[in-house]
JSON list of C-alpha atoms in Angstrom, two decimals:
[
{"chain": "A", "resi": 286, "resn": "MET", "atom": "CA", "xyz": [-8.30, -12.26, 20.97]},
{"chain": "A", "resi": 287, "resn": "ASN", "atom": "CA", "xyz": [-6.31, -13.63, 18.66]},
{"chain": "A", "resi": 288, "resn": "MET", "atom": "CA", "xyz": [-2.20, -12.99, 18.69]},
{"chain": "A", "resi": 289, "resn": "ILE", "atom": "CA", "xyz": [-0.52, -11.66, 15.76]},
{"chain": "A", "resi": 290, "resn": "VAL", "atom": "CA", "xyz": [2.63, -13.29, 16.84]},
{"chain": "A", "resi": 291, "resn": "THR", "atom": "CA", "xyz": [3.43, -16.37, 18.62]},
{"chain": "A", "resi": 292, "resn": "PRO", "atom": "CA", "xyz": [5.46, -17.26, 21.71]},
{"chain": "A", "resi": 293, "resn": "GLU", "atom": "CA", "xyz": [7.52, -19.55, 19.88]},
{"chain": "A", "resi": 294, "resn": "GLN", "atom": "CA", "xyz": [8.18, -16.21, 17.73]},
{"chain": "A", "resi": 295, "resn": "VAL", "atom": "CA", "xyz": [9.15, -14.13, 20.77]},
{"chain": "A", "resi": 296, "resn": "ARG", "atom": "CA", "xyz": [11.47, -16.53, 21.88]},
{"chain": "A", "resi": 297, "resn": "GLN", "atom": "CA", "xyz": [13.16, -17.09, 18.43]},
{"chain": "A", "resi": 298, "resn": "TYR", "atom": "CA", "xyz": [13.59, -13.03, 18.42]},
{"chain": "A", "resi": 299, "resn": "LEU", "atom": "CA", "xyz": [15.32, -13.29, 22.66]},
{"chain": "A", "resi": 300, "resn": "GLU", "atom": "CA", "xyz": [17.41, -16.28, 20.95]},
{"chain": "A", "resi": 301, "resn": "LEU", "atom": "CA", "xyz": [15.93, -18.71, 23.48]},
{"chain": "A", "resi": 302, "resn": "ASN", "atom": "CA", "xyz": [16.96, -21.93, 21.94]},
{"chain": "A", "resi": 303, "resn": "GLN", "atom": "CA", "xyz": [16.56, -23.30, 25.16]},
{"chain": "A", "resi": 304, "resn": "PRO", "atom": "CA", "xyz": [14.77, -21.57, 27.86]},
{"chain": "A", "resi": 305, "resn": "GLY", "atom": "CA", "xyz": [14.96, -23.80, 30.30]},
{"chain": "A", "resi": 306, "resn": "SER", "atom": "CA", "xyz": [11.39, -24.21, 32.52]},
{"chain": "A", "resi": 307, "resn": "THR", "atom": "CA", "xyz": [11.46, -20.92, 33.88]},
{"chain": "A", "resi": 308, "resn": "SER", "atom": "CA", "xyz": [8.05, -19.46, 34.07]},
{"chain": "A", "resi": 309, "resn": "ARG", "atom": "CA", "xyz": [9.09, -15.98, 32.56]},
{"chain": "A", "resi": 310, "resn": "TYR", "atom": "CA", "xyz": [9.53, -18.04, 28.87]},
{"chain": "A", "resi": 311, "resn": "SER", "atom": "CA", "xyz": [6.22, -20.57, 29.04]},
{"chain": "A", "resi": 312, "resn": "ASP", "atom": "CA", "xyz": [3.66, -19.82, 26.40]},
{"chain": "A", "resi": 313, "resn": "GLU", "atom": "CA", "xyz": [1.55, -18.85, 28.79]},
{"chain": "A", "resi": 314, "resn": "THR", "atom": "CA", "xyz": [3.55, -15.60, 29.96]},
{"chain": "A", "resi": 315, "resn": "ILE", "atom": "CA", "xyz": [4.78, -14.79, 26.71]},
{"chain": "A", "resi": 316, "resn": "GLY", "atom": "CA", "xyz": [1.28, -14.98, 25.30]},
{"chain": "A", "resi": 317, "resn": "SER", "atom": "CA", "xyz": [0.07, -13.12, 28.42]},
{"chain": "A", "resi": 318, "resn": "ASN", "atom": "CA", "xyz": [2.29, -10.70, 27.02]},
{"chain": "A", "resi": 319, "resn": "ILE", "atom": "CA", "xyz": [1.97, -10.75, 23.45]},
{"chain": "A", "resi": 320, "resn": "ARG", "atom": "CA", "xyz": [-2.17, -9.66, 24.19]},
{"chain": "A", "resi": 321, "resn": "ALA", "atom": "CA", "xyz": [-0.91, -6.57, 26.64]},
{"chain": "A", "resi": 322, "resn": "ALA", "atom": "CA", "xyz": [1.59, -5.58, 23.72]},
{"chain": "A", "resi": 323, "resn": "GLN", "atom": "CA", "xyz": [-1.49, -5.86, 21.18]},
{"chain": "A", "resi": 324, "resn": "SER", "atom": "CA", "xyz": [-3.92, -4.04, 23.24]},
{"chain": "A", "resi": 325, "resn": "ASP", "atom": "CA", "xyz": [-1.29, -1.33, 24.45]},
{"chain": "A", "resi": 326, "resn": "LEU", "atom": "CA", "xyz": [-0.36, -0.64, 20.68]},
{"chain": "A", "resi": 327, "resn": "GLU", "atom": "CA", "xyz": [-3.96, -0.17, 20.08]},
{"chain": "A", "resi": 328, "resn": "THR", "atom": "CA", "xyz": [-4.49, 2.14, 22.83]},
{"chain": "A", "resi": 329, "resn": "VAL", "atom": "CA", "xyz": [-1.69, 4.48, 22.00]},
{"chain": "A", "resi": 330, "resn": "CYS", "atom": "CA", "xyz": [-2.09, 4.60, 18.35]},
{"chain": "A", "resi": 331, "resn": "ARG", "atom": "CA", "xyz": [-6.32, 4.70, 18.73]},
{"chain": "A", "resi": 332, "resn": "ARG", "atom": "CA", "xyz": [-6.32, 2.09, 15.97]},
{"chain": "A", "resi": 333, "resn": "PHE", "atom": "CA", "xyz": [-7.84, -1.67, 15.93]},
{"chain": "A", "resi": 334, "resn": "LEU", "atom": "CA", "xyz": [-4.57, -3.72, 14.61]},
{"chain": "A", "resi": 335, "resn": "TYR", "atom": "CA", "xyz": [-5.24, -7.33, 15.67]},
{"chain": "A", "resi": 336, "resn": "ASP", "atom": "CA", "xyz": [-9.01, -9.17, 13.88]},
{"chain": "A", "resi": 337, "resn": "HIS", "atom": "CA", "xyz": [-12.33, -7.62, 15.52]},
{"chain": "A", "resi": 338, "resn": "PRO", "atom": "CA", "xyz": [-14.90, -9.23, 14.09]},
{"chain": "A", "resi": 339, "resn": "GLY", "atom": "CA", "xyz": [-18.08, -8.34, 14.09]},
{"chain": "A", "resi": 340, "resn": "ILE", "atom": "CA", "xyz": [-17.58, -4.87, 16.04]},
{"chain": "A", "resi": 341, "resn": "THR", "atom": "CA", "xyz": [-19.84, -2.22, 16.95]},
{"chain": "A", "resi": 342, "resn": "TRP", "atom": "CA", "xyz": [-18.52, 1.00, 17.60]},
{"chain": "A", "resi": 343, "resn": "ALA", "atom": "CA", "xyz": [-19.77, 4.41, 18.14]},
{"chain": "A", "resi": 344, "resn": "THR", "atom": "CA", "xyz": [-18.72, 8.41, 17.96]},
{"chain": "A", "resi": 345, "resn": "THR", "atom": "CA", "xyz": [-19.91, 11.51, 17.97]},
{"chain": "A", "resi": 346, "resn": "THR", "atom": "CA", "xyz": [-19.36, 13.19, 15.19]},
{"chain": "A", "resi": 347, "resn": "MET", "atom": "CA", "xyz": [-20.42, 17.06, 15.83]},
{"chain": "A", "resi": 348, "resn": "LEU", "atom": "CA", "xyz": [-21.15, 16.89, 12.28]},
{"chain": "A", "resi": 349, "resn": "ALA", "atom": "CA", "xyz": [-17.33, 17.59, 11.56]},
{"chain": "A", "resi": 350, "resn": "ALA", "atom": "CA", "xyz": [-16.74, 16.76, 7.21]},
{"chain": "A", "resi": 351, "resn": "GLN", "atom": "CA", "xyz": [-14.45, 14.04, 7.85]},
{"chain": "A", "resi": 352, "resn": "VAL", "atom": "CA", "xyz": [-14.11, 11.78, 11.41]},
{"chain": "A", "resi": 353, "resn": "ALA", "atom": "CA", "xyz": [-11.38, 9.02, 11.74]},
{"chain": "A", "resi": 354, "resn": "LEU", "atom": "CA", "xyz": [-11.89, 5.43, 12.54]},
{"chain": "A", "resi": 355, "resn": "PRO", "atom": "CA", "xyz": [-10.11, 3.44, 14.45]},
{"chain": "A", "resi": 356, "resn": "GLY", "atom": "CA", "xyz": [-9.87, 1.24, 10.73]},
{"chain": "A", "resi": 357, "resn": "PHE", "atom": "CA", "xyz": [-12.75, -0.78, 9.24]},
{"chain": "A", "resi": 358, "resn": "ARG", "atom": "CA", "xyz": [-11.84, -3.45, 6.38]},
{"chain": "A", "resi": 359, "resn": "THR", "atom": "CA", "xyz": [-15.82, -4.35, 5.98]},
{"chain": "A", "resi": 360, "resn": "PHE", "atom": "CA", "xyz": [-18.53, -2.56, 7.00]},
{"chain": "A", "resi": 361, "resn": "THR", "atom": "CA", "xyz": [-21.84, -4.65, 7.76]},
{"chain": "A", "resi": 362, "resn": "SER", "atom": "CA", "xyz": [-23.72, -1.19, 8.41]},
{"chain": "A", "resi": 363, "resn": "VAL", "atom": "CA", "xyz": [-23.54, 2.24, 9.02]},
{"chain": "A", "resi": 364, "resn": "THR", "atom": "CA", "xyz": [-25.83, 4.57, 10.66]},
{"chain": "A", "resi": 365, "resn": "TRP", "atom": "CA", "xyz": [-25.13, 8.28, 11.03]},
{"chain": "A", "resi": 366, "resn": "GLY", "atom": "CA", "xyz": [-27.89, 10.45, 12.85]},
{"chain": "A", "resi": 367, "resn": "GLY", "atom": "CA", "xyz": [-30.56, 7.70, 13.12]},
{"chain": "A", "resi": 368, "resn": "SER", "atom": "CA", "xyz": [-30.45, 6.64, 8.73]},
{"chain": "A", "resi": 369, "resn": "VAL", "atom": "CA", "xyz": [-28.88, 4.11, 7.86]},
{"chain": "A", "resi": 370, "resn": "ILE", "atom": "CA", "xyz": [-26.16, 5.22, 4.24]},
{"chain": "A", "resi": 371, "resn": "SER", "atom": "CA", "xyz": [-23.84, 4.21, 2.32]},
{"chain": "A", "resi": 372, "resn": "VAL", "atom": "CA", "xyz": [-19.97, 4.31, 2.35]},
{"chain": "A", "resi": 373, "resn": "ALA", "atom": "CA", "xyz": [-18.06, 4.30, -1.16]},
{"chain": "A", "resi": 374, "resn": "VAL", "atom": "CA", "xyz": [-14.23, 2.90, -1.19]},
{"chain": "A", "resi": 375, "resn": "PRO", "atom": "CA", "xyz": [-12.27, 3.68, -4.09]},
{"chain": "A", "resi": 376, "resn": "GLY", "atom": "CA", "xyz": [-12.92, 0.87, -6.95]},
{"chain": "A", "resi": 377, "resn": "ASP", "atom": "CA", "xyz": [-16.32, -0.47, -4.97]},
{"chain": "A", "resi": 378, "resn": "GLY", "atom": "CA", "xyz": [-18.37, 1.32, -8.39]},
{"chain": "A", "resi": 379, "resn": "ASN", "atom": "CA", "xyz": [-20.72, 3.09, -5.73]},
{"chain": "A", "resi": 380, "resn": "GLN", "atom": "CA", "xyz": [-21.46, 6.42, -7.40]},
{"chain": "A", "resi": 381, "resn": "SER", "atom": "CA", "xyz": [-24.37, 8.06, -5.09]},
{"chain": "A", "resi": 382, "resn": "PRO", "atom": "CA", "xyz": [-22.75, 6.92, -1.65]},
{"chain": "A", "resi": 383, "resn": "SER", "atom": "CA", "xyz": [-23.98, 9.27, 1.56]},
{"chain": "A", "resi": 384, "resn": "ALA", "atom": "CA", "xyz": [-20.31, 9.17, 2.22]},
{"chain": "A", "resi": 385, "resn": "TRP", "atom": "CA", "xyz": [-16.81, 8.50, 1.08]},
{"chain": "A", "resi": 386, "resn": "GLY", "atom": "CA", "xyz": [-14.28, 5.73, 3.15]},
{"chain": "A", "resi": 387, "resn": "LEU", "atom": "CA", "xyz": [-10.84, 6.99, 3.29]},
{"chain": "A", "resi": 388, "resn": "TRP", "atom": "CA", "xyz": [-7.89, 4.24, 3.10]},
{"chain": "A", "resi": 389, "resn": "GLU", "atom": "CA", "xyz": [-5.14, 4.53, 5.25]},
{"chain": "A", "resi": 390, "resn": "GLN", "atom": "CA", "xyz": [-1.62, 5.45, 3.56]},
{"chain": "A", "resi": 391, "resn": "THR", "atom": "CA", "xyz": [0.96, 3.35, 5.75]},
{"chain": "A", "resi": 392, "resn": "PRO", "atom": "CA", "xyz": [3.64, 1.79, 3.79]},
{"chain": "A", "resi": 393, "resn": "GLY", "atom": "CA", "xyz": [3.36, -2.23, 3.86]},
{"chain": "A", "resi": 394, "resn": "THR", "atom": "CA", "xyz": [-0.81, -1.70, 4.11]},
{"chain": "A", "resi": 395, "resn": "ALA", "atom": "CA", "xyz": [-1.21, -1.37, 0.04]},
{"chain": "A", "resi": 396, "resn": "ASP", "atom": "CA", "xyz": [-2.89, -4.90, -0.24]},
{"chain": "A", "resi": 397, "resn": "ASN", "atom": "CA", "xyz": [-4.85, -4.90, 2.72]},
{"chain": "A", "resi": 398, "resn": "PRO", "atom": "CA", "xyz": [-5.89, -1.37, 3.67]},
{"chain": "A", "resi": 399, "resn": "LEU", "atom": "CA", "xyz": [-7.89, -0.04, 5.94]},
{"chain": "A", "resi": 400, "resn": "VAL", "atom": "CA", "xyz": [-10.41, 2.29, 6.46]},
{"chain": "A", "resi": 401, "resn": "ILE", "atom": "CA", "xyz": [-9.24, 5.16, 8.40]},
{"chain": "A", "resi": 402, "resn": "ALA", "atom": "CA", "xyz": [-11.88, 8.13, 8.30]},
{"chain": "A", "resi": 403, "resn": "LEU", "atom": "CA", "xyz": [-15.28, 8.84, 6.78]},
{"chain": "A", "resi": 404, "resn": "GLN", "atom": "CA", "xyz": [-16.13, 12.13, 4.69]},
{"chain": "A", "resi": 405, "resn": "PHE", "atom": "CA", "xyz": [-19.31, 13.05, 4.83]},
{"chain": "A", "resi": 406, "resn": "ARG", "atom": "CA", "xyz": [-19.44, 16.13, 2.85]},
{"chain": "A", "resi": 407, "resn": "ALA", "atom": "CA", "xyz": [-17.65, 18.80, 0.90]},
{"chain": "A", "resi": 408, "resn": "TRP", "atom": "CA", "xyz": [-15.20, 20.59, 3.13]},
{"chain": "A", "resi": 409, "resn": "ARG", "atom": "CA", "xyz": [-17.15, 24.53, 3.82]},
{"chain": "A", "resi": 410, "resn": "VAL", "atom": "CA", "xyz": [-15.90, 27.92, 2.69]},
{"chain": "A", "resi": 411, "resn": "ASP", "atom": "CA", "xyz": [-16.44, 31.05, 3.04]},
{"chain": "A", "resi": 412, "resn": "ASN", "atom": "CA", "xyz": [-19.03, 32.38, 0.34]},
{"chain": "A", "resi": 413, "resn": "ASP", "atom": "CA", "xyz": [-22.66, 32.23, 0.10]},
{"chain": "A", "resi": 414, "resn": "MET", "atom": "CA", "xyz": [-23.09, 29.27, -1.62]},
{"chain": "A", "resi": 415, "resn": "PRO", "atom": "CA", "xyz": [-24.18, 26.03, 0.16]},
{"chain": "A", "resi": 416, "resn": "TRP", "atom": "CA", "xyz": [-21.97, 22.92, 1.16]},
{"chain": "A", "resi": 417, "resn": "TYR", "atom": "CA", "xyz": [-23.79, 20.38, -1.05]},
{"chain": "A", "resi": 418, "resn": "PHE", "atom": "CA", "xyz": [-23.41, 22.28, -4.38]},
{"chain": "A", "resi": 419, "resn": "ALA", "atom": "CA", "xyz": [-19.83, 20.56, -4.44]},
{"chain": "A", "resi": 420, "resn": "ASP", "atom": "CA", "xyz": [-21.82, 17.53, -4.96]},
{"chain": "A", "resi": 421, "resn": "ARG", "atom": "CA", "xyz": [-23.63, 16.70, -8.37]},
{"chain": "A", "resi": 422, "resn": "LEU", "atom": "CA", "xyz": [-25.94, 14.50, -7.14]},
{"chain": "A", "resi": 423, "resn": "TRP", "atom": "CA", "xyz": [-27.43, 17.08, -4.52]},
{"chain": "A", "resi": 424, "resn": "TRP", "atom": "CA", "xyz": [-31.11, 16.81, -5.46]},
{"chain": "A", "resi": 425, "resn": "ASP", "atom": "CA", "xyz": [-31.11, 13.40, -5.95]},
{"chain": "A", "resi": 426, "resn": "LYS", "atom": "CA", "xyz": [-29.82, 12.97, -2.41]},
{"chain": "A", "resi": 427, "resn": "ALA", "atom": "CA", "xyz": [-31.87, 15.83, -1.15]},
{"chain": "A", "resi": 428, "resn": "LEU", "atom": "CA", "xyz": [-29.00, 17.46, 0.42]},
{"chain": "A", "resi": 429, "resn": "ASP", "atom": "CA", "xyz": [-30.71, 20.44, 0.97]},
{"chain": "A", "resi": 430, "resn": "SER", "atom": "CA", "xyz": [-33.71, 19.17, 3.02]},
{"chain": "A", "resi": 431, "resn": "PRO", "atom": "CA", "xyz": [-33.38, 20.07, 6.71]},
{"chain": "A", "resi": 432, "resn": "PHE", "atom": "CA", "xyz": [-34.09, 16.16, 7.67]},
{"chain": "A", "resi": 433, "resn": "TYR", "atom": "CA", "xyz": [-30.78, 15.04, 6.46]},
{"chain": "A", "resi": 434, "resn": "PRO", "atom": "CA", "xyz": [-28.04, 14.61, 8.87]},
{"chain": "A", "resi": 435, "resn": "GLY", "atom": "CA", "xyz": [-25.52, 17.12, 7.79]},
{"chain": "A", "resi": 436, "resn": "ASN", "atom": "CA", "xyz": [-27.94, 20.10, 8.26]},
{"chain": "A", "resi": 437, "resn": "TYR", "atom": "CA", "xyz": [-28.98, 19.76, 12.06]},
{"chain": "A", "resi": 438, "resn": "GLY", "atom": "CA", "xyz": [-28.22, 22.78, 13.40]},
{"chain": "A", "resi": 439, "resn": "GLY", "atom": "CA", "xyz": [-28.60, 25.01, 10.57]},
{"chain": "A", "resi": 440, "resn": "GLY", "atom": "CA", "xyz": [-25.89, 23.90, 8.36]},
{"chain": "A", "resi": 441, "resn": "TYR", "atom": "CA", "xyz": [-23.45, 26.10, 10.25]},
{"chain": "A", "resi": 442, "resn": "ALA", "atom": "CA", "xyz": [-23.79, 26.03, 13.62]},
{"chain": "A", "resi": 443, "resn": "TRP", "atom": "CA", "xyz": [-22.68, 22.02, 13.53]},
{"chain": "A", "resi": 444, "resn": "THR", "atom": "CA", "xyz": [-23.29, 20.16, 16.21]},
{"chain": "A", "resi": 445, "resn": "SER", "atom": "CA", "xyz": [-24.75, 16.63, 16.81]},
{"chain": "A", "resi": 446, "resn": "MET", "atom": "CA", "xyz": [-26.41, 14.21, 19.26]},
{"chain": "A", "resi": 447, "resn": "PRO", "atom": "CA", "xyz": [-24.20, 11.89, 20.94]},
{"chain": "A", "resi": 448, "resn": "ASN", "atom": "CA", "xyz": [-22.85, 9.14, 19.57]},
{"chain": "A", "resi": 449, "resn": "ASP", "atom": "CA", "xyz": [-24.48, 9.73, 16.18]},
{"chain": "A", "resi": 450, "resn": "LEU", "atom": "CA", "xyz": [-22.27, 7.54, 14.17]},
{"chain": "A", "resi": 451, "resn": "VAL", "atom": "CA", "xyz": [-22.41, 4.32, 14.69]},
{"chain": "A", "resi": 452, "resn": "ILE", "atom": "CA", "xyz": [-20.70, 1.37, 13.04]},
{"chain": "A", "resi": 453, "resn": "VAL", "atom": "CA", "xyz": [-20.99, -2.41, 12.99]},
{"chain": "A", "resi": 454, "resn": "GLY", "atom": "CA", "xyz": [-17.92, -4.64, 10.88]},
{"chain": "A", "resi": 455, "resn": "ASP", "atom": "CA", "xyz": [-15.27, -5.95, 10.74]},
{"chain": "A", "resi": 456, "resn": "GLY", "atom": "CA", "xyz": [-12.09, -3.98, 12.63]},
{"chain": "A", "resi": 457, "resn": "GLY", "atom": "CA", "xyz": [-8.08, -4.37, 12.24]},
{"chain": "A", "resi": 458, "resn": "TYR", "atom": "CA", "xyz": [-6.95, -6.92, 9.62]},
{"chain": "A", "resi": 459, "resn": "ALA", "atom": "CA", "xyz": [-7.89, -10.29, 9.09]},
{"chain": "A", "resi": 460, "resn": "ALA", "atom": "CA", "xyz": [-6.00, -13.01, 11.07]},
{"chain": "A", "resi": 461, "resn": "GLY", "atom": "CA", "xyz": [-3.23, -13.83, 9.03]},
{"chain": "A", "resi": 462, "resn": "SER", "atom": "CA", "xyz": [-2.85, -10.81, 6.89]},
{"chain": "A", "resi": 463, "resn": "GLU", "atom": "CA", "xyz": [-1.30, -8.27, 9.33]},
{"chain": "A", "resi": 464, "resn": "PRO", "atom": "CA", "xyz": [1.38, -6.03, 7.72]},
{"chain": "A", "resi": 465, "resn": "GLU", "atom": "CA", "xyz": [4.59, -6.99, 8.56]},
{"chain": "A", "resi": 466, "resn": "ALA", "atom": "CA", "xyz": [5.09, -3.96, 10.68]},
{"chain": "A", "resi": 467, "resn": "VAL", "atom": "CA", "xyz": [2.40, -4.85, 12.93]},
{"chain": "A", "resi": 468, "resn": "LYS", "atom": "CA", "xyz": [3.87, -7.30, 13.32]},
{"chain": "A", "resi": 469, "resn": "ASP", "atom": "CA", "xyz": [7.81, -7.28, 14.57]},
{"chain": "A", "resi": 470, "resn": "ALA", "atom": "CA", "xyz": [5.69, -4.12, 16.54]},
{"chain": "A", "resi": 471, "resn": "VAL", "atom": "CA", "xyz": [4.45, -6.86, 18.21]},
{"chain": "A", "resi": 472, "resn": "LYS", "atom": "CA", "xyz": [6.80, -8.91, 18.69]},
{"chain": "A", "resi": 473, "resn": "VAL", "atom": "CA", "xyz": [9.55, -6.83, 19.92]},
{"chain": "A", "resi": 474, "resn": "PHE", "atom": "CA", "xyz": [6.88, -5.59, 22.22]},
{"chain": "A", "resi": 475, "resn": "ALA", "atom": "CA", "xyz": [6.25, -8.28, 23.65]},
{"chain": "A", "resi": 476, "resn": "ALA", "atom": "CA", "xyz": [10.04, -9.49, 24.00]},
{"chain": "A", "resi": 477, "resn": "TRP", "atom": "CA", "xyz": [10.43, -6.61, 26.26]},
{"chain": "A", "resi": 478, "resn": "LYS", "atom": "CA", "xyz": [7.71, -7.37, 28.54]},
{"chain": "A", "resi": 479, "resn": "THR", "atom": "CA", "xyz": [9.04, -10.87, 28.83]},
{"chain": "A", "resi": 480, "resn": "ILE", "atom": "CA", "xyz": [12.58, -9.16, 29.81]},
{"chain": "A", "resi": 481, "resn": "ARG", "atom": "CA", "xyz": [11.54, -6.36, 32.02]},
{"chain": "A", "resi": 482, "resn": "PRO", "atom": "CA", "xyz": [10.82, -8.29, 35.38]},
{"chain": "A", "resi": 483, "resn": "ALA", "atom": "CA", "xyz": [14.58, -8.11, 35.56]},
{"chain": "A", "resi": 484, "resn": "GLY", "atom": "CA", "xyz": [14.39, -4.33, 36.05]},
{"chain": "A", "resi": 485, "resn": "LEU", "atom": "CA", "xyz": [10.99, -4.29, 37.50]},
{"chain": "A", "resi": 486, "resn": "LEU", "atom": "CA", "xyz": [11.45, -2.16, 40.57]},
{"chain": "A", "resi": 487, "resn": "GLY", "atom": "CA", "xyz": [13.62, 0.15, 39.24]},
{"chain": "A", "resi": 488, "resn": "GLY", "atom": "CA", "xyz": [13.73, 0.13, 35.87]},
{"chain": "A", "resi": 489, "resn": "ILE", "atom": "CA", "xyz": [17.75, -1.09, 35.91]},
{"chain": "A", "resi": 490, "resn": "ALA", "atom": "CA", "xyz": [18.28, -4.67, 36.01]},
{"chain": "A", "resi": 491, "resn": "ILE", "atom": "CA", "xyz": [21.99, -5.23, 36.27]},
{"chain": "A", "resi": 492, "resn": "THR", "atom": "CA", "xyz": [24.48, -7.63, 34.43]},
{"chain": "A", "resi": 493, "resn": "PRO", "atom": "CA", "xyz": [26.58, -10.98, 35.13]},
{"chain": "A", "resi": 494, "resn": "GLY", "atom": "CA", "xyz": [29.13, -8.58, 34.09]},
{"chain": "A", "resi": 495, "resn": "GLY", "atom": "CA", "xyz": [28.28, -5.97, 36.40]},
{"chain": "A", "resi": 496, "resn": "GLY", "atom": "CA", "xyz": [26.68, -3.51, 33.57]},
{"chain": "A", "resi": 497, "resn": "SER", "atom": "CA", "xyz": [23.05, -2.27, 33.51]},
{"chain": "A", "resi": 498, "resn": "THR", "atom": "CA", "xyz": [20.52, -2.56, 31.25]},
{"chain": "A", "resi": 499, "resn": "ASP", "atom": "CA", "xyz": [18.10, 0.34, 30.82]},
{"chain": "A", "resi": 500, "resn": "TYR", "atom": "CA", "xyz": [14.36, -1.20, 30.89]},
{"chain": "A", "resi": 501, "resn": "SER", "atom": "CA", "xyz": [12.55, 2.65, 31.68]},
{"chain": "A", "resi": 502, "resn": "THR", "atom": "CA", "xyz": [11.64, 3.35, 28.22]},
{"chain": "A", "resi": 503, "resn": "LEU", "atom": "CA", "xyz": [10.32, 1.11, 25.39]},
{"chain": "A", "resi": 504, "resn": "PRO", "atom": "CA", "xyz": [12.21, -0.07, 22.58]},
{"chain": "A", "resi": 505, "resn": "ALA", "atom": "CA", "xyz": [13.08, 2.51, 19.64]},
{"chain": "A", "resi": 506, "resn": "GLU", "atom": "CA", "xyz": [11.09, -0.45, 17.22]},
{"chain": "A", "resi": 507, "resn": "VAL", "atom": "CA", "xyz": [8.04, 0.59, 19.05]},
{"chain": "A", "resi": 508, "resn": "ARG", "atom": "CA", "xyz": [8.19, 3.77, 19.76]},
{"chain": "A", "resi": 509, "resn": "ASP", "atom": "CA", "xyz": [9.00, 4.38, 15.74]},
{"chain": "A", "resi": 510, "resn": "PHE", "atom": "CA", "xyz": [6.14, 2.57, 14.93]},
{"chain": "A", "resi": 511, "resn": "ILE", "atom": "CA", "xyz": [3.75, 4.84, 17.24]},
{"chain": "A", "resi": 512, "resn": "ALA", "atom": "CA", "xyz": [4.70, 7.74, 15.95]},
{"chain": "A", "resi": 513, "resn": "ASP", "atom": "CA", "xyz": [4.13, 6.16, 12.67]},
{"chain": "A", "resi": 514, "resn": "TRP", "atom": "CA", "xyz": [0.85, 4.17, 13.07]},
{"chain": "A", "resi": 515, "resn": "SER", "atom": "CA", "xyz": [-0.72, 6.39, 14.91]},
{"chain": "A", "resi": 516, "resn": "ILE", "atom": "CA", "xyz": [-4.31, 7.95, 13.68]},
{"chain": "A", "resi": 517, "resn": "GLY", "atom": "CA", "xyz": [-7.01, 10.25, 14.94]},
{"chain": "A", "resi": 518, "resn": "GLN", "atom": "CA", "xyz": [-8.89, 13.43, 13.96]},
{"chain": "A", "resi": 519, "resn": "GLN", "atom": "CA", "xyz": [-6.98, 15.70, 11.19]},
{"chain": "A", "resi": 520, "resn": "ALA", "atom": "CA", "xyz": [-9.42, 18.41, 11.24]},
{"chain": "A", "resi": 521, "resn": "ALA", "atom": "CA", "xyz": [-12.82, 19.29, 13.05]},
{"chain": "A", "resi": 522, "resn": "SER", "atom": "CA", "xyz": [-13.82, 22.42, 11.53]},
{"chain": "A", "resi": 523, "resn": "MET", "atom": "CA", "xyz": [-15.03, 23.49, 8.30]}
]
């Protein structure tokens, strides 16, 4: 796992110009805290943040029109219902894709946005017309075929086999191109993990002046990041 920030950056954030010889501030300890912070943020935000090159990821789509992804910057292959499909993203010139990649809109990601969802078809509407009529190339794509993955289950009894969507590609941001908000959240989280041992037993640390510091909750910067950067399924019907 590559580290988004360095142990020295965490020490500078903590204003530890001369940290001494305590193991709490060693490269090994802070490096472990950085990696733990990155993993924790990815888990709670349900997305890739650091570089995951050549990763294989799978999910069960239940033939939903739109399926959330943890964040890919490139696709090596996308297999849906046993068939390899093409994916279009804005500006790539693909006029006849099987799915459309949806970019993230989080501030600070405009230069290198990740694909955080795939849309496979038009949203279903309550009328007698087939869903695939919304695509002007439905005949060329054979979208009316009962063997097209989007029509499994009859097209209206939406269902699918487990792990019917399998993606191989590069997840997360390329090393060195992470948005500043991501680096800041990891740095603050790792710093909190570094100083939290002082209050490990009860969540409270007593200061030399007789006061107290509460370590029972995450820093506000980390909580705000989780609220702003979490992704997941937005709609599962239609």
